[in-house]
XYZ file of C-alpha atoms in Angstrom:
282
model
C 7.423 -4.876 -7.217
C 6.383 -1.981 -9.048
C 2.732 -2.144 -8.696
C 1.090 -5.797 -9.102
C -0.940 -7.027 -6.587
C -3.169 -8.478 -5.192
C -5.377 -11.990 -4.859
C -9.054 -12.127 -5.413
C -12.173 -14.537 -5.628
C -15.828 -13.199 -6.589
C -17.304 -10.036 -6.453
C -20.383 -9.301 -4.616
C -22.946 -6.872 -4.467
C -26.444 -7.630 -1.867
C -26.174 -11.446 -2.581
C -25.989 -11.000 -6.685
C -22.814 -11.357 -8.238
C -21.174 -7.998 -9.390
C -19.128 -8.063 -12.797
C -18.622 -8.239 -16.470
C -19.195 -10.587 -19.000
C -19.994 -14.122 -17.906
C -19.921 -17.322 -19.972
C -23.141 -18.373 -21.696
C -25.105 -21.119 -20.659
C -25.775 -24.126 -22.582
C -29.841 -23.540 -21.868
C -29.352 -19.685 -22.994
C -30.366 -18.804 -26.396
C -27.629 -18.052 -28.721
C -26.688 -14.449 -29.115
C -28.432 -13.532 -25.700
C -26.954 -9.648 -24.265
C -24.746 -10.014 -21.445
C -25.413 -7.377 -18.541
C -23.240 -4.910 -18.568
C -20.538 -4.165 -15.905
C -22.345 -2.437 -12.360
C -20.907 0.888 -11.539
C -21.713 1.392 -7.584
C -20.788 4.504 -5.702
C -19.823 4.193 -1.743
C -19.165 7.042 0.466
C -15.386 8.801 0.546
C -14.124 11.545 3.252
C -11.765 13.627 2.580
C -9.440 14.830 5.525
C -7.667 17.878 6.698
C -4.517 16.598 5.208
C -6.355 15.227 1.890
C -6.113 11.687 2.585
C -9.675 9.881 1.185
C -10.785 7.848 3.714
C -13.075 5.162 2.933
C -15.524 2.615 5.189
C -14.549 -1.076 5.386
C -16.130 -4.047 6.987
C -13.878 -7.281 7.450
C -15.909 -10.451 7.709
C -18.480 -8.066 8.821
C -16.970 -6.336 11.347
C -16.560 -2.767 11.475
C -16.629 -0.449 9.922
C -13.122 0.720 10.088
C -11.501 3.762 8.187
C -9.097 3.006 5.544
C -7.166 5.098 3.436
C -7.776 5.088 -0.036
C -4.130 5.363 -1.406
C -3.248 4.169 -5.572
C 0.094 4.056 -4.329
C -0.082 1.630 -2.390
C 0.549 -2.222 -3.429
C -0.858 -3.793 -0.230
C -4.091 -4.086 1.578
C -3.591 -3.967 5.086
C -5.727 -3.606 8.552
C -4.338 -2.546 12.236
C -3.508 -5.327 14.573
C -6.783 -3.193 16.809
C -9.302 -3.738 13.703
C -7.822 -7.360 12.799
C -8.667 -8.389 17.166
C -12.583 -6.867 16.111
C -12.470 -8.753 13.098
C -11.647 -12.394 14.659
C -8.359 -12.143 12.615
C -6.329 -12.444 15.883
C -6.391 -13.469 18.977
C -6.403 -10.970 22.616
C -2.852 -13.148 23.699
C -1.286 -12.418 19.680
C -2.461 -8.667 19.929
C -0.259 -8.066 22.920
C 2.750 -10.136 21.231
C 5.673 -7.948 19.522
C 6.009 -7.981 16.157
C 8.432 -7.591 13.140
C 8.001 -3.922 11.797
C 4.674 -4.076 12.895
C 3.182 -7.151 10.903
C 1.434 -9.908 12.145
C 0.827 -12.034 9.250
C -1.369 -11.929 5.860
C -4.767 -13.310 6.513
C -7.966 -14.572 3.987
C -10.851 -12.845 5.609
C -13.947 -14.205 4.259
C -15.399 -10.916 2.960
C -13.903 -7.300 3.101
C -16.868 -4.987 2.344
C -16.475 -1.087 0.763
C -19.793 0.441 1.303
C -21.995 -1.730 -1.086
C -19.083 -3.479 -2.945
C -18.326 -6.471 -0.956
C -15.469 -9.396 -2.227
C -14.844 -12.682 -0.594
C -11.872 -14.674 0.518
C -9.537 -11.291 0.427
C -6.184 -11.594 1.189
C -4.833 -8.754 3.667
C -1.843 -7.901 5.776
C -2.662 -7.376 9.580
C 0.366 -4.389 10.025
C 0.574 -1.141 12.606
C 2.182 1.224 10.255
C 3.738 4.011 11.999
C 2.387 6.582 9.549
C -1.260 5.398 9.729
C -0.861 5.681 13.544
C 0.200 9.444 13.407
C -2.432 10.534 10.749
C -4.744 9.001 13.281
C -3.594 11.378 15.853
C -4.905 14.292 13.560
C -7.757 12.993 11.902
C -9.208 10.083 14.354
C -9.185 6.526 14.453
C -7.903 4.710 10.906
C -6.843 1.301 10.493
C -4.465 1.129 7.403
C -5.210 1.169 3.836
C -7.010 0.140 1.070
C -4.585 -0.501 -2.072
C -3.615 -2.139 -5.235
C -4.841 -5.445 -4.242
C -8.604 -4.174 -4.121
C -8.628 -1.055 -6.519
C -7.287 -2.712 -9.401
C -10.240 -4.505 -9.398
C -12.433 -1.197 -10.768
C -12.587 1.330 -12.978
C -12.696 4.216 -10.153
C -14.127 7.365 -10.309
C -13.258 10.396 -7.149
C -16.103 13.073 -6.748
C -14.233 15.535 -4.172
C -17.112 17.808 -4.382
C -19.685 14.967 -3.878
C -17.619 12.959 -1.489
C -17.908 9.719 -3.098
C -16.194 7.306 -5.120
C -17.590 5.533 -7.968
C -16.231 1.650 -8.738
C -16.951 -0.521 -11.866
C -15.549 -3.709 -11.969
C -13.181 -4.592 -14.473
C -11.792 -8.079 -15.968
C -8.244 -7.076 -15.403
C -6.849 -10.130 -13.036
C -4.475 -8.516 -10.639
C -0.920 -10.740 -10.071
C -0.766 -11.982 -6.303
C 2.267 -11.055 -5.083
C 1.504 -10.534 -1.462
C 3.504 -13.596 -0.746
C 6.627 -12.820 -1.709
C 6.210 -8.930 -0.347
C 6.060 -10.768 2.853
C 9.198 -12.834 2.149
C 11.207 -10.051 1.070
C 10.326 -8.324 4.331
C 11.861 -11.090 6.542
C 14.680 -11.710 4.267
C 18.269 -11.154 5.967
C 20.037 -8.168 3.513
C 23.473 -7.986 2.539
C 25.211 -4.967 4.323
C 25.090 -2.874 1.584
C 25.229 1.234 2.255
C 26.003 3.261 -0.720
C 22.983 3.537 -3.033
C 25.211 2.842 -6.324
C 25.106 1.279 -9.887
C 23.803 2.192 -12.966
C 23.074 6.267 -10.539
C 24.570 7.887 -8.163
C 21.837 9.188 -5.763
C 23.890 11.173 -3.459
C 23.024 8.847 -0.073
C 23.770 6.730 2.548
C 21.551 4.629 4.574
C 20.861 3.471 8.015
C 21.330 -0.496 8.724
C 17.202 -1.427 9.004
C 15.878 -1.337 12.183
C 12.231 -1.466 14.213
C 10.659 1.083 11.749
C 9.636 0.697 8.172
C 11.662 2.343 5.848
C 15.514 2.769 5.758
C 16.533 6.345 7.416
C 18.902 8.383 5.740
C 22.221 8.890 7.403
C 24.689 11.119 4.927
C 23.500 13.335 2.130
C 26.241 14.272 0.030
C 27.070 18.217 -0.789
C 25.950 18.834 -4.497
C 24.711 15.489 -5.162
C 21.072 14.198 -6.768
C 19.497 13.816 -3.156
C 20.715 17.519 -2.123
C 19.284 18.668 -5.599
C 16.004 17.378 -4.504
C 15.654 18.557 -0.986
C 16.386 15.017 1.263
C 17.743 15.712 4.439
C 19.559 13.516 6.846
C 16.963 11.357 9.454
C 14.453 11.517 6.681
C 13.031 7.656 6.515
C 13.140 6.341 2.817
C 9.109 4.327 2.712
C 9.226 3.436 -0.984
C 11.259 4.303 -4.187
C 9.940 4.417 -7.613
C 6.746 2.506 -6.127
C 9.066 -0.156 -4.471
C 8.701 -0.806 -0.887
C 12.394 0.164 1.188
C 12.428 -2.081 4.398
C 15.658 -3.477 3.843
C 19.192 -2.818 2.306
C 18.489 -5.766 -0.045
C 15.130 -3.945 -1.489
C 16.156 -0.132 -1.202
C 19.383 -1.394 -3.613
C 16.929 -3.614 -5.993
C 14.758 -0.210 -6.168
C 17.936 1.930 -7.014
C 19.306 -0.370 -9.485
C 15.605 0.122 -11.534
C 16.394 3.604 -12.557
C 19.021 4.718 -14.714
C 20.792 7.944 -14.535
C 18.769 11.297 -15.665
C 15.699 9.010 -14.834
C 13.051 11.306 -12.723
C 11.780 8.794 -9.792
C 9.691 9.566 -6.842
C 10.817 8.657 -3.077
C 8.216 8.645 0.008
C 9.655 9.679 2.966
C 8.625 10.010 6.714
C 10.223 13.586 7.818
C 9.273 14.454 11.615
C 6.158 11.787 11.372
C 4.994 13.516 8.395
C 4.891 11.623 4.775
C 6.129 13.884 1.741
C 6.860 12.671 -1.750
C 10.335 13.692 -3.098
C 10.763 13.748 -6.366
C 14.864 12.656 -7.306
C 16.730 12.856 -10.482
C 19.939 10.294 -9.662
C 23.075 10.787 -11.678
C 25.350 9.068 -14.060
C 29.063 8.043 -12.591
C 31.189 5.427 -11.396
């Protein structure tokens, strides 16, 4: 999955569509300018940890703060902000559920300060990291990623506070679908990240928590070399999301040996990036 996303429908902007180039009109004379492309700027806050946060309204509910993260594939809301939204119901809030997710959802409209698209597709998930930052930096309820960025040509003013979007024509792929599949897919018992690198690690069977923890580092090996420590919890690798054997070992097997590739990891509740070089072998 490294980085496609997303499914989309129009764009909207105080009841006028918001866009590029649009087909001519039999009635329009021939050769007639088409508009050009709308750049709109909505409000961004940057945190104590440098997360930009930005506000979102689901089928006009809200506004909730999402993260603004490019590394992220998915779009995705709290199971507290999807029960405001109409998404879910009181009895399926208090339900468990599978690593946290309760389903993808088409919300009528998802709203970024002025920029507003309809029938959005979005995960409803409680992702542990979200819930932590939130200790820190006050309610936030998930993220903002691929699946509504790619969308615009973005601009970040850190000194202004504010992020500048201009749509694009680029047609994201949707792949939420099968990210969903692949998370509820059973995965062979594989441990041993292996062939065509040797990354120096063993993993945890998946459990309850996103991510697959790290069990065994091995002395002198790629994952020493690059400062991974045992209990550290393996989020994504080389932009591919880790929940299970079966996808940490598809991620792996992307990269060859000598091939720089960046891991996420969740050390002591805290995200870090960790940047690995895995080696050649048997």
């Amino acid at each position: 999955m490294r980085r496609h996303f997303g499914v989309w429908a129009a764009v909207v902007l105080a009841g006028g569509l918001l866009g590029g180039a649009r087909p001519s009109c039999a009635d329009e004379p021939p050769g007639k300018p088409v508009a050009a492309p709308v750049a709109v700027s909505v409000p961004m806050e940057l945190t104590r940890t440098r997360h930009a946060l930005v506000s979102v309204k689901v089928n006009g509910a809200g506004p909730f703060r999402l993260v603004f993260d490019t590394g992220s594939p998915l779009t995705f809301i709290s199971g507290r902000a999807a029960l405001k939204a109409g998404l879910i119901t009181p009895e399926r809030a208090k339900q468990p559920s599978f690593f946290g997710m309760r389903g993808q959802f088409a919300v009528k409209t998802l709203a970024v300060g002025a920029v507003e698209l309809g029938n959005f597709n979005l995960l409803v998930m409680d992702h542990p990291v979200i819930d932590v930052l939130s200790r820190y930096e006050g309610e936030i309820d998930g993220i903002i990623g691929y699946s509504f960025f790619s969308r615009y040509r973005t601009v970040l003013d850190y000194e202004a506070g504010k992020m500048t979007l201009t749509p694009v024509d680029y047609q994201p792929q949707d792949v939420m679908s099968g990210l969903v599949t692949r998370l509820f897919t059973a995965a062979p018992q594989r441990k041993v990240l292996g062939s065509p690198a040797l990354w120096g690690l063993e993993v945890d069977r998946p459990d309850d928590h996103p991510g697959m923890r790290i069990t065994r580092i091995y002395p002198g090996g790629a994952a020493a070399a690059a400062g991974l420590k045992v209990g550290d919890r393996i989020t994504t690798l080389d932009g591919w999301w880790t929940d299970s054997l079966e996808d940490l070992h598809q991620a792996a097997g992307q990269v060859a040996p000598g091939q720089l590739a960046e891991l996420r990891v969740v050390r002591r509740g805290k995200e870090l990036a960790v940047r690995v070089r895995p080696r050649g072998g048997l």
